[in-house]
């Protein structure tokens, strides 16, 4: 999971199979020879296998997997996905030769083992006194005032008929500001691509990230702590981040399918799919990953889900990619050339809302990735490093919930994304008939235009953060259609 790394601040008619075996991912452009000799034993790795989406074809692929010594973990016949495991280093090469298999790709480069992930960096818990009609820490939520949430709440707090899926590290369902809104019946763990609805399975274990994201979207208006953008909607925890902080393709695929099958209106995706920052079409593994995730996202969209995703925290121009220096991020990253054919998943997939981050003064955050034609809208994500706060917050980051009935600050496009998700939830509450495309149109049409800065963007004189903005005031690489506005969203028809 990389956006950033837990906040560096990361299925019927589509045809995908997930499997696991021991071949390491190869660099882009590397030729793969036909398998020869006996199988060799290596680390346990996952693979995605794309096939046609029907019951018979999935069964054939399952037999092919087991026939090669793999173990089927779970099958998703809706889109033709099987999750399996094997430690045969030639597993992918052999499976690519099986009849009906369209493509096969290793979904990781590190063997499957137990590992740990540190807590996200958060500041000390804030203090504050609530004004009339406010939550105790609402004065510290500069981000909410920036996009007119306080004014929007005079019109709408959201509908209980709207469920927001938080594809992340789990949500603390016992938190005082979240307990009333977390729907256990729609929550699940998707770790290793297998659904597990046990309550403990989708609770956070090593990360605050998902709970922080959830609070921005829908912390209850209950006289405690903070308030979310859509405090009356329901939250579903979809745990796709493992204890090492990784979101592998099988986890994300499972999450999108779950969202589509359980009537979610919107999902929040504050990550990119590991282990590749960008998945390139000239690499067999990465091409298969792209196809599989694309199919799962498309499935959810056909079921009425609008997916919102983070642009990333690397200050990269996603419209002009040249180099990837951080992949694969589960073993040893290297430097490789990339082009615009190499995609960040799910951010750059069709129909996905891509979100960049702004700070207190409304300008692009120093870390936020960007790109003309890639970024859809911008939202508050925090910018403590270079921007001087001008509000009671005195921090510059985003305040939200963290596990254990606590509150803390984080920054990143991970934090900007749930602001957009919350506004979409308000739109879906007001316009329950709206399709994902219609919600997107409403979202972009109410955004506040924000022109590119004059000259080269170089905040704080730090040369490493130089960025060039392309486009006009209503559509540019830094802000897309503009900075979201919750007040205008709930009055979209006026």
mmCIF file of N, CA and C in Angstrom, residues 232-363:
data_model
loop_
_atom_site.group_PDB
_atom_site.id
_atom_site.type_symbol
_atom_site.label_atom_id
_atom_site.label_comp_id
_atom_site.label_asym_id
_atom_site.label_seq_id
_atom_site.Cartn_x
_atom_site.Cartn_y
_atom_site.Cartn_z
ATOM 1 N N UNK A 232 -24.366 10.995 8.884
ATOM 2 C CA UNK A 232 -25.517 10.088 8.998
ATOM 3 C C UNK A 232 -25.424 8.867 8.091
ATOM 4 N N UNK A 233 -24.404 8.792 7.233
ATOM 5 C CA UNK A 233 -24.304 7.638 6.344
ATOM 6 C C UNK A 233 -23.687 6.464 7.086
ATOM 7 N N UNK A 234 -23.781 5.290 6.477
ATOM 8 C CA UNK A 234 -23.195 4.088 7.074
ATOM 9 C C UNK A 234 -21.802 3.841 6.502
ATOM 10 N N UNK A 235 -20.930 3.287 7.349
ATOM 11 C CA UNK A 235 -19.574 2.937 6.963
ATOM 12 C C UNK A 235 -19.414 1.425 6.945
ATOM 13 N N UNK A 236 -18.742 0.912 5.949
ATOM 14 C CA UNK A 236 -18.390 -0.503 5.905
ATOM 15 C C UNK A 236 -16.873 -0.610 5.863
ATOM 16 N N UNK A 237 -16.307 -1.323 6.822
ATOM 17 C CA UNK A 237 -14.866 -1.556 6.825
ATOM 18 C C UNK A 237 -14.551 -2.717 5.886
ATOM 19 N N UNK A 238 -13.708 -2.466 4.902
ATOM 20 C CA UNK A 238 -13.245 -3.508 3.995
ATOM 21 C C UNK A 238 -11.728 -3.544 4.151
ATOM 22 N N UNK A 239 -11.243 -4.483 4.935
ATOM 23 C CA UNK A 239 -9.821 -4.502 5.276
ATOM 24 C C UNK A 239 -9.023 -5.128 4.143
ATOM 25 N N UNK A 240 -8.233 -4.290 3.474
ATOM 26 C CA UNK A 240 -7.407 -4.760 2.368
ATOM 27 C C UNK A 240 -5.919 -4.567 2.644
ATOM 28 N N UNK A 241 -5.591 -3.962 3.777
ATOM 29 C CA UNK A 241 -4.196 -3.703 4.134
ATOM 30 C C UNK A 241 -3.725 -4.753 5.134
ATOM 31 N N UNK A 242 -2.657 -5.477 4.787
ATOM 32 C CA UNK A 242 -2.172 -6.494 5.712
ATOM 33 C C UNK A 242 -1.297 -5.868 6.797
ATOM 34 N N UNK A 243 -0.807 -6.690 7.707
ATOM 35 C CA UNK A 243 -0.071 -6.158 8.852
ATOM 36 C C UNK A 243 1.292 -5.586 8.480
ATOM 37 N N UNK A 244 1.718 -5.787 7.249
ATOM 38 C CA UNK A 244 2.959 -5.173 6.769
ATOM 39 C C UNK A 244 2.675 -3.869 6.035
ATOM 40 N N UNK A 245 1.399 -3.490 5.970
ATOM 41 C CA UNK A 245 1.036 -2.262 5.282
ATOM 42 C C UNK A 245 0.896 -2.399 3.789
ATOM 43 N N UNK A 246 0.749 -3.619 3.304
ATOM 44 C CA UNK A 246 0.693 -3.866 1.864
ATOM 45 C C UNK A 246 -0.734 -4.135 1.403
ATOM 46 N N UNK A 247 -1.052 -3.614 0.223
ATOM 47 C CA UNK A 247 -2.308 -3.954 -0.453
ATOM 48 C C UNK A 247 -1.938 -4.646 -1.752
ATOM 49 N N UNK A 248 -2.000 -5.955 -1.731
ATOM 50 C CA UNK A 248 -1.697 -6.715 -2.937
ATOM 51 C C UNK A 248 -2.932 -6.780 -3.839
ATOM 52 N N UNK A 249 -2.754 -7.050 -5.125
ATOM 53 C CA UNK A 249 -3.877 -7.042 -6.065
ATOM 54 C C UNK A 249 -5.059 -7.886 -5.629
ATOM 55 N N UNK A 250 -4.791 -9.085 -5.077
ATOM 56 C CA UNK A 250 -5.901 -9.951 -4.680
ATOM 57 C C UNK A 250 -6.758 -9.328 -3.595
ATOM 58 N N UNK A 251 -6.136 -8.532 -2.703
ATOM 59 C CA UNK A 251 -6.890 -7.849 -1.646
ATOM 60 C C UNK A 251 -7.822 -6.801 -2.251
ATOM 61 N N UNK A 252 -7.275 -5.991 -3.163
ATOM 62 C CA UNK A 252 -8.069 -4.937 -3.782
ATOM 63 C C UNK A 252 -9.195 -5.514 -4.638
ATOM 64 N N UNK A 253 -8.896 -6.566 -5.396
ATOM 65 C CA UNK A 253 -9.929 -7.195 -6.230
ATOM 66 C C UNK A 253 -11.082 -7.678 -5.368
ATOM 67 N N UNK A 254 -10.759 -8.355 -4.289
ATOM 68 C CA UNK A 254 -11.773 -8.821 -3.341
ATOM 69 C C UNK A 254 -12.608 -7.654 -2.825
ATOM 70 N N UNK A 255 -11.947 -6.537 -2.491
ATOM 71 C CA UNK A 255 -12.647 -5.385 -1.949
ATOM 72 C C UNK A 255 -13.618 -4.757 -2.919
ATOM 73 N N UNK A 256 -13.209 -4.613 -4.179
ATOM 74 C CA UNK A 256 -14.103 -4.005 -5.165
ATOM 75 C C UNK A 256 -15.295 -4.905 -5.468
ATOM 76 N N UNK A 257 -15.065 -6.199 -5.510
ATOM 77 C CA UNK A 257 -16.170 -7.119 -5.757
ATOM 78 C C UNK A 257 -17.153 -7.085 -4.587
ATOM 79 N N UNK A 258 -16.611 -7.073 -3.373
ATOM 80 C CA UNK A 258 -17.467 -7.000 -2.193
ATOM 81 C C UNK A 258 -18.322 -5.734 -2.238
ATOM 82 N N UNK A 259 -17.728 -4.618 -2.602
ATOM 83 C CA UNK A 259 -18.455 -3.354 -2.691
ATOM 84 C C UNK A 259 -19.595 -3.447 -3.695
ATOM 85 N N UNK A 260 -19.309 -4.043 -4.856
ATOM 86 C CA UNK A 260 -20.334 -4.175 -5.877
ATOM 87 C C UNK A 260 -21.474 -5.082 -5.464
ATOM 88 N N UNK A 261 -21.152 -6.128 -4.733
ATOM 89 C CA UNK A 261 -22.173 -7.106 -4.356
ATOM 90 C C UNK A 261 -22.990 -6.680 -3.136
ATOM 91 N N UNK A 262 -22.528 -5.671 -2.413
ATOM 92 C CA UNK A 262 -23.207 -5.305 -1.171
ATOM 93 C C UNK A 262 -23.814 -3.910 -1.211
ATOM 94 N N UNK A 263 -24.026 -3.378 -2.399
ATOM 95 C CA UNK A 263 -24.815 -2.169 -2.548
ATOM 96 C C UNK A 263 -24.151 -0.885 -2.072
ATOM 97 N N UNK A 264 -22.819 -0.834 -2.030
ATOM 98 C CA UNK A 264 -22.157 0.412 -1.655
ATOM 99 C C UNK A 264 -22.409 1.472 -2.728
ATOM 100 N N UNK A 265 -22.497 2.717 -2.313
ATOM 101 C CA UNK A 265 -22.626 3.820 -3.264
ATOM 102 C C UNK A 265 -21.275 4.405 -3.645
ATOM 103 N N UNK A 266 -20.309 4.308 -2.734
ATOM 104 C CA UNK A 266 -18.998 4.888 -2.990
ATOM 105 C C UNK A 266 -17.963 4.131 -2.169
ATOM 106 N N UNK A 267 -16.740 4.029 -2.694
ATOM 107 C CA UNK A 267 -15.637 3.466 -1.914
ATOM 108 C C UNK A 267 -14.511 4.475 -1.827
ATOM 109 N N UNK A 268 -13.772 4.407 -0.727
ATOM 110 C CA UNK A 268 -12.591 5.242 -0.529
ATOM 111 C C UNK A 268 -11.353 4.367 -0.641
ATOM 112 N N UNK A 269 -10.404 4.801 -1.481
ATOM 113 C CA UNK A 269 -9.187 4.021 -1.752
ATOM 114 C C UNK A 269 -7.962 4.917 -1.586
ATOM 115 N N UNK A 270 -7.478 5.026 -0.360
ATOM 116 C CA UNK A 270 -6.329 5.879 -0.057
ATOM 117 C C UNK A 270 -5.048 5.045 -0.110
ATOM 118 N N UNK A 271 -4.715 4.568 -1.289
ATOM 119 C CA UNK A 271 -3.571 3.684 -1.468
ATOM 120 C C UNK A 271 -3.292 3.509 -2.948
ATOM 121 N N UNK A 272 -2.159 2.886 -3.259
ATOM 122 C CA UNK A 272 -2.028 2.276 -4.581
ATOM 123 C C UNK A 272 -1.702 0.804 -4.380
ATOM 124 N N UNK A 273 -2.075 0.001 -5.357
ATOM 125 C CA UNK A 273 -1.916 -1.440 -5.262
ATOM 126 C C UNK A 273 -0.436 -1.808 -5.346
ATOM 127 N N UNK A 274 0.040 -2.534 -4.350
ATOM 128 C CA UNK A 274 1.421 -3.003 -4.310
ATOM 129 C C UNK A 274 1.587 -4.244 -5.214
ATOM 130 N N UNK A 275 2.820 -4.610 -5.576
ATOM 131 C CA UNK A 275 4.079 -3.995 -5.162
ATOM 132 C C UNK A 275 4.629 -2.968 -6.149
ATOM 133 N N UNK A 276 3.892 -2.701 -7.241
ATOM 134 C CA UNK A 276 4.408 -1.805 -8.280
ATOM 135 C C UNK A 276 3.682 -0.477 -8.207
ATOM 136 N N UNK A 277 4.464 0.617 -8.082
ATOM 137 C CA UNK A 277 3.841 1.936 -8.128
ATOM 138 C C UNK A 277 3.103 2.122 -9.446
ATOM 139 N N UNK A 278 3.723 1.640 -10.527
ATOM 140 C CA UNK A 278 3.103 1.680 -11.842
ATOM 141 C C UNK A 278 3.188 0.293 -12.469
ATOM 142 N N UNK A 279 2.084 -0.163 -13.026
ATOM 143 C CA UNK A 279 2.029 -1.469 -13.676
ATOM 144 C C UNK A 279 2.093 -1.268 -15.183
ATOM 145 N N UNK A 280 3.124 -1.838 -15.809
ATOM 146 C CA UNK A 280 3.419 -1.596 -17.229
ATOM 147 C C UNK A 280 2.921 -2.742 -18.107
ATOM 148 N N UNK A 281 2.410 -2.385 -19.255
ATOM 149 C CA UNK A 281 1.821 -3.369 -20.157
ATOM 150 C C UNK A 281 2.858 -4.266 -20.822
ATOM 151 N N UNK A 282 4.127 -3.859 -20.854
ATOM 152 C CA UNK A 282 5.144 -4.700 -21.498
ATOM 153 C C UNK A 282 5.757 -5.705 -20.535
ATOM 154 N N UNK A 283 5.188 -5.824 -19.344
ATOM 155 C CA UNK A 283 5.597 -6.822 -18.366
ATOM 156 C C UNK A 283 4.421 -7.772 -18.138
ATOM 157 N N UNK A 284 4.649 -9.070 -18.306
ATOM 158 C CA UNK A 284 3.544 -10.034 -18.232
ATOM 159 C C UNK A 284 2.850 -10.025 -16.884
ATOM 160 N N UNK A 285 3.616 -9.937 -15.807
ATOM 161 C CA UNK A 285 3.016 -9.924 -14.480
ATOM 162 C C UNK A 285 2.174 -8.670 -14.275
ATOM 163 N N UNK A 286 2.761 -7.529 -14.584
ATOM 164 C CA UNK A 286 2.073 -6.266 -14.342
ATOM 165 C C UNK A 286 0.871 -6.075 -15.262
ATOM 166 N N UNK A 287 0.965 -6.555 -16.484
ATOM 167 C CA UNK A 287 -0.174 -6.467 -17.401
ATOM 168 C C UNK A 287 -1.348 -7.286 -16.880
ATOM 169 N N UNK A 288 -1.055 -8.461 -16.330
ATOM 170 C CA UNK A 288 -2.119 -9.299 -15.778
ATOM 171 C C UNK A 288 -2.744 -8.645 -14.550
ATOM 172 N N UNK A 289 -1.917 -8.026 -13.712
ATOM 173 C CA UNK A 289 -2.437 -7.315 -12.535
ATOM 174 C C UNK A 289 -3.373 -6.198 -12.971
ATOM 175 N N UNK A 290 -2.946 -5.414 -13.956
ATOM 176 C CA UNK A 290 -3.782 -4.313 -14.439
ATOM 177 C C UNK A 290 -5.118 -4.823 -14.946
ATOM 178 N N UNK A 291 -5.085 -5.884 -15.743
ATOM 179 C CA UNK A 291 -6.332 -6.431 -16.283
ATOM 180 C C UNK A 291 -7.257 -6.901 -15.171
ATOM 181 N N UNK A 292 -6.700 -7.566 -14.173
ATOM 182 C CA UNK A 292 -7.516 -8.120 -13.095
ATOM 183 C C UNK A 292 -8.153 -7.026 -12.255
ATOM 184 N N UNK A 293 -7.366 -6.036 -11.862
ATOM 185 C CA UNK A 293 -7.909 -4.948 -11.046
ATOM 186 C C UNK A 293 -8.906 -4.121 -11.849
ATOM 187 N N UNK A 294 -8.599 -3.912 -13.131
ATOM 188 C CA UNK A 294 -9.519 -3.168 -13.990
ATOM 189 C C UNK A 294 -10.889 -3.848 -14.050
ATOM 190 N N UNK A 295 -10.877 -5.163 -14.185
ATOM 191 C CA UNK A 295 -12.135 -5.897 -14.264
ATOM 192 C C UNK A 295 -12.934 -5.794 -12.964
ATOM 193 N N UNK A 296 -12.243 -5.877 -11.844
ATOM 194 C CA UNK A 296 -12.931 -5.783 -10.553
ATOM 195 C C UNK A 296 -13.534 -4.403 -10.346
ATOM 196 N N UNK A 297 -12.779 -3.358 -10.707
ATOM 197 C CA UNK A 297 -13.294 -1.992 -10.593
ATOM 198 C C UNK A 297 -14.501 -1.805 -11.506
ATOM 199 N N UNK A 298 -14.404 -2.292 -12.738
ATOM 200 C CA UNK A 298 -15.512 -2.165 -13.682
ATOM 201 C C UNK A 298 -16.753 -2.899 -13.180
ATOM 202 N N UNK A 299 -16.552 -4.055 -12.549
ATOM 203 C CA UNK A 299 -17.669 -4.796 -11.971
ATOM 204 C C UNK A 299 -18.385 -3.948 -10.930
ATOM 205 N N UNK A 300 -17.624 -3.331 -10.042
ATOM 206 C CA UNK A 300 -18.246 -2.502 -9.003
ATOM 207 C C UNK A 300 -18.998 -1.333 -9.625
ATOM 208 N N UNK A 301 -18.428 -0.739 -10.659
ATOM 209 C CA UNK A 301 -19.086 0.389 -11.312
ATOM 210 C C UNK A 301 -20.407 -0.017 -11.950
ATOM 211 N N UNK A 302 -20.442 -1.189 -12.559
ATOM 212 C CA UNK A 302 -21.692 -1.671 -13.152
ATOM 213 C C UNK A 302 -22.754 -1.912 -12.091
ATOM 214 N N UNK A 303 -22.319 -2.174 -10.882
ATOM 215 C CA UNK A 303 -23.238 -2.385 -9.766
ATOM 216 C C UNK A 303 -23.627 -1.074 -9.082
ATOM 217 N N UNK A 304 -23.152 0.070 -9.612
ATOM 218 C CA UNK A 304 -23.562 1.367 -9.085
ATOM 219 C C UNK A 304 -22.610 2.000 -8.100
ATOM 220 N N UNK A 305 -21.370 1.529 -8.033
ATOM 221 C CA UNK A 305 -20.390 2.056 -7.085
ATOM 222 C C UNK A 305 -19.505 3.098 -7.763
ATOM 223 N N UNK A 306 -19.317 4.249 -7.105
ATOM 224 C CA UNK A 306 -18.337 5.232 -7.553
ATOM 225 C C UNK A 306 -17.106 5.096 -6.676
ATOM 226 N N UNK A 307 -15.959 4.885 -7.278
ATOM 227 C CA UNK A 307 -14.710 4.660 -6.544
ATOM 228 C C UNK A 307 -13.849 5.914 -6.557
ATOM 229 N N UNK A 308 -13.381 6.302 -5.370
ATOM 230 C CA UNK A 308 -12.561 7.496 -5.198
ATOM 231 C C UNK A 308 -11.182 7.050 -4.734
ATOM 232 N N UNK A 309 -10.103 7.577 -5.357
ATOM 233 C CA UNK A 309 -8.754 7.111 -5.046
ATOM 234 C C UNK A 309 -7.765 8.267 -4.954
ATOM 235 N N UNK A 310 -6.715 8.060 -4.182
ATOM 236 C CA UNK A 310 -5.682 9.065 -3.954
ATOM 237 C C UNK A 310 -4.717 9.149 -5.129
ATOM 238 N N UNK A 311 -4.265 10.370 -5.433
ATOM 239 C CA UNK A 311 -3.308 10.574 -6.520
ATOM 240 C C UNK A 311 -1.911 10.116 -6.133
ATOM 241 N N UNK A 312 -1.588 10.135 -4.841
ATOM 242 C CA UNK A 312 -0.269 9.707 -4.395
ATOM 243 C C UNK A 312 0.536 10.844 -3.790
ATOM 244 N N UNK A 313 1.550 10.499 -3.027
ATOM 245 C CA UNK A 313 2.320 11.473 -2.253
ATOM 246 C C UNK A 313 3.755 11.631 -2.734
ATOM 247 N N UNK A 314 4.020 11.329 -3.984
ATOM 248 C CA UNK A 314 5.391 11.364 -4.496
ATOM 249 C C UNK A 314 5.695 12.614 -5.310
ATOM 250 N N UNK A 315 4.731 13.555 -5.400
ATOM 251 C CA UNK A 315 4.902 14.768 -6.211
ATOM 252 C C UNK A 315 5.299 14.423 -7.645
ATOM 253 N N UNK A 316 4.661 13.393 -8.187
ATOM 254 C CA UNK A 316 4.928 12.930 -9.554
ATOM 255 C C UNK A 316 3.876 13.482 -10.501
ATOM 256 N N UNK A 317 4.305 13.880 -11.697
ATOM 257 C CA UNK A 317 3.374 14.266 -12.747
ATOM 258 C C UNK A 317 2.881 12.993 -13.421
ATOM 259 N N UNK A 318 1.688 12.569 -13.064
ATOM 260 C CA UNK A 318 1.142 11.318 -13.576
ATOM 261 C C UNK A 318 0.810 11.389 -15.058
ATOM 262 N N UNK A 319 0.787 12.592 -15.613
ATOM 263 C CA UNK A 319 0.526 12.748 -17.044
ATOM 264 C C UNK A 319 1.796 12.676 -17.872
ATOM 265 N N UNK A 320 2.948 12.684 -17.197
ATOM 266 C CA UNK A 320 4.236 12.646 -17.899
ATOM 267 C C UNK A 320 5.205 11.776 -17.105
ATOM 268 N N UNK A 321 4.921 10.507 -17.029
ATOM 269 C CA UNK A 321 5.764 9.604 -16.247
ATOM 270 C C UNK A 321 7.088 9.333 -16.973
ATOM 271 N N UNK A 322 8.153 9.251 -16.194
ATOM 272 C CA UNK A 322 9.458 8.947 -16.779
ATOM 273 C C UNK A 322 10.197 7.853 -16.016
ATOM 274 N N UNK A 323 10.137 7.887 -14.675
ATOM 275 C CA UNK A 323 10.950 6.985 -13.871
ATOM 276 C C UNK A 323 10.187 6.509 -12.644
ATOM 277 N N UNK A 324 10.373 5.256 -12.304
ATOM 278 C CA UNK A 324 9.847 4.676 -11.064
ATOM 279 C C UNK A 324 11.054 4.229 -10.239
ATOM 280 N N UNK A 325 11.178 4.780 -9.037
ATOM 281 C CA UNK A 325 12.345 4.450 -8.203
ATOM 282 C C UNK A 325 11.957 3.661 -6.958
ATOM 283 N N UNK A 326 10.694 3.280 -6.827
ATOM 284 C CA UNK A 326 10.250 2.657 -5.575
ATOM 285 C C UNK A 326 9.631 1.278 -5.733
ATOM 286 N N UNK A 327 9.793 0.658 -6.881
ATOM 287 C CA UNK A 327 9.182 -0.652 -7.118
ATOM 288 C C UNK A 327 10.234 -1.720 -7.408
ATOM 289 N N UNK A 328 9.973 -2.974 -6.988
ATOM 290 C CA UNK A 328 8.836 -3.411 -6.176
ATOM 291 C C UNK A 328 9.047 -3.041 -4.711
ATOM 292 N N UNK A 329 7.996 -2.621 -4.038
ATOM 293 C CA UNK A 329 8.142 -2.110 -2.684
ATOM 294 C C UNK A 329 8.034 -3.183 -1.604
ATOM 295 N N UNK A 330 7.853 -4.440 -2.001
ATOM 296 C CA UNK A 330 7.807 -5.499 -0.988
ATOM 297 C C UNK A 330 9.141 -6.238 -0.872
ATOM 298 N N UNK A 331 10.081 -5.939 -1.773
ATOM 299 C CA UNK A 331 11.433 -6.515 -1.649
ATOM 300 C C UNK A 331 12.443 -5.382 -1.791
ATOM 301 N N UNK A 332 13.218 -5.369 -2.863
ATOM 302 C CA UNK A 332 14.230 -4.333 -3.041
ATOM 303 C C UNK A 332 13.871 -3.461 -4.238
ATOM 304 N N UNK A 333 13.479 -2.208 -3.999
ATOM 305 C CA UNK A 333 13.118 -1.322 -5.108
ATOM 306 C C UNK A 333 14.318 -1.019 -5.993
ATOM 307 N N UNK A 334 14.044 -0.795 -7.265
ATOM 308 C CA UNK A 334 15.076 -0.393 -8.208
ATOM 309 C C UNK A 334 14.592 0.786 -9.023
ATOM 310 N N UNK A 335 15.435 1.272 -9.892
ATOM 311 C CA UNK A 335 15.065 2.377 -10.778
ATOM 312 C C UNK A 335 14.788 1.824 -12.164
ATOM 313 N N UNK A 336 13.655 2.185 -12.730
ATOM 314 C CA UNK A 336 13.293 1.697 -14.063
ATOM 315 C C UNK A 336 12.567 2.796 -14.822
ATOM 316 N N UNK A 337 12.699 2.842 -16.132
ATOM 317 C CA UNK A 337 11.943 3.816 -16.923
ATOM 318 C C UNK A 337 10.479 3.388 -17.015
ATOM 319 N N UNK A 338 9.579 4.353 -16.992
ATOM 320 C CA UNK A 338 8.153 4.081 -17.167
ATOM 321 C C UNK A 338 7.578 5.114 -18.127
ATOM 322 N N UNK A 339 6.451 4.758 -18.710
ATOM 323 C CA UNK A 339 5.737 5.656 -19.620
ATOM 324 C C UNK A 339 4.309 5.799 -19.148
ATOM 325 N N UNK A 340 3.512 6.552 -19.883
ATOM 326 C CA UNK A 340 2.109 6.730 -19.512
ATOM 327 C C UNK A 340 1.290 5.471 -19.712
ATOM 328 N N UNK A 341 1.865 4.439 -20.344
ATOM 329 C CA UNK A 341 1.188 3.147 -20.437
ATOM 330 C C UNK A 341 1.279 2.373 -19.126
ATOM 331 N N UNK A 342 2.099 2.839 -18.218
ATOM 332 C CA UNK A 342 2.254 2.217 -16.902
ATOM 333 C C UNK A 342 1.325 2.931 -15.931
ATOM 334 N N UNK A 343 0.407 2.191 -15.316
ATOM 335 C CA UNK A 343 -0.670 2.809 -14.544
ATOM 336 C C UNK A 343 -0.542 2.584 -13.048
ATOM 337 N N UNK A 344 -0.894 3.627 -12.289
ATOM 338 C CA UNK A 344 -1.061 3.510 -10.845
ATOM 339 C C UNK A 344 -2.473 2.998 -10.594
ATOM 340 N N UNK A 345 -2.580 1.907 -9.841
ATOM 341 C CA UNK A 345 -3.880 1.267 -9.614
ATOM 342 C C UNK A 345 -4.351 1.492 -8.174
ATOM 343 N N UNK A 346 -5.645 1.808 -7.980
ATOM 344 C CA UNK A 346 -6.710 1.948 -8.983
ATOM 345 C C UNK A 346 -6.865 3.358 -9.532
ATOM 346 N N UNK A 347 -5.993 4.284 -9.127
ATOM 347 C CA UNK A 347 -6.175 5.709 -9.407
ATOM 348 C C UNK A 347 -6.389 6.021 -10.878
ATOM 349 N N UNK A 348 -5.642 5.364 -11.765
ATOM 350 C CA UNK A 348 -5.681 5.732 -13.174
ATOM 351 C C UNK A 348 -6.613 4.867 -14.014
ATOM 352 N N UNK A 349 -7.481 4.110 -13.385
ATOM 353 C CA UNK A 349 -8.429 3.292 -14.137
ATOM 354 C C UNK A 349 -9.647 4.117 -14.545
ATOM 355 N N UNK A 350 -10.296 3.761 -15.646
ATOM 356 C CA UNK A 350 -11.462 4.519 -16.123
ATOM 357 C C UNK A 350 -12.566 4.609 -15.070
ATOM 358 N N UNK A 351 -13.128 5.806 -14.926
ATOM 359 C CA UNK A 351 -14.256 6.009 -14.027
ATOM 360 C C UNK A 351 -13.895 6.248 -12.589
ATOM 361 N N UNK A 352 -12.622 6.133 -12.217
ATOM 362 C CA UNK A 352 -12.192 6.351 -10.841
ATOM 363 C C UNK A 352 -11.910 7.837 -10.622
ATOM 364 N N UNK A 353 -12.414 8.396 -9.522
ATOM 365 C CA UNK A 353 -12.148 9.785 -9.160
ATOM 366 C C UNK A 353 -10.754 9.864 -8.539
ATOM 367 N N UNK A 354 -9.833 10.595 -9.171
ATOM 368 C CA UNK A 354 -8.472 10.740 -8.671
ATOM 369 C C UNK A 354 -8.351 12.075 -7.938
ATOM 370 N N UNK A 355 -7.789 12.041 -6.719
ATOM 371 C CA UNK A 355 -7.806 13.203 -5.830
ATOM 372 C C UNK A 355 -6.399 13.673 -5.494
ATOM 373 N N UNK A 356 -6.137 14.956 -5.709
ATOM 374 C CA UNK A 356 -4.906 15.585 -5.246
ATOM 375 C C UNK A 356 -5.185 16.326 -3.940
ATOM 376 N N UNK A 357 -4.116 16.731 -3.253
ATOM 377 C CA UNK A 357 -4.261 17.341 -1.931
ATOM 378 C C UNK A 357 -3.867 18.809 -1.940
ATOM 379 N N UNK A 358 -4.577 19.593 -1.112
ATOM 380 C CA UNK A 358 -4.227 20.993 -0.880
ATOM 381 C C UNK A 358 -4.057 21.226 0.615
ATOM 382 N N UNK A 359 -3.361 22.324 0.953
ATOM 383 C CA UNK A 359 -3.148 22.689 2.341
ATOM 384 C C UNK A 359 -4.081 23.787 2.794
ATOM 385 N N UNK A 360 -3.761 24.400 3.923
ATOM 386 C CA UNK A 360 -4.622 25.400 4.542
ATOM 387 C C UNK A 360 -4.898 26.569 3.608
ATOM 388 N N UNK A 361 -3.908 26.985 2.830
ATOM 389 C CA UNK A 361 -4.111 28.149 1.956
ATOM 390 C C UNK A 361 -4.734 27.783 0.613
ATOM 391 N N UNK A 362 -5.076 26.520 0.407
ATOM 392 C CA UNK A 362 -5.752 26.100 -0.807
ATOM 393 C C UNK A 362 -4.860 25.754 -1.967
ATOM 394 N N UNK A 363 -3.530 25.842 -1.786
ATOM 395 C CA UNK A 363 -2.613 25.484 -2.857
ATOM 396 C C UNK A 363 -2.217 24.006 -2.765
#
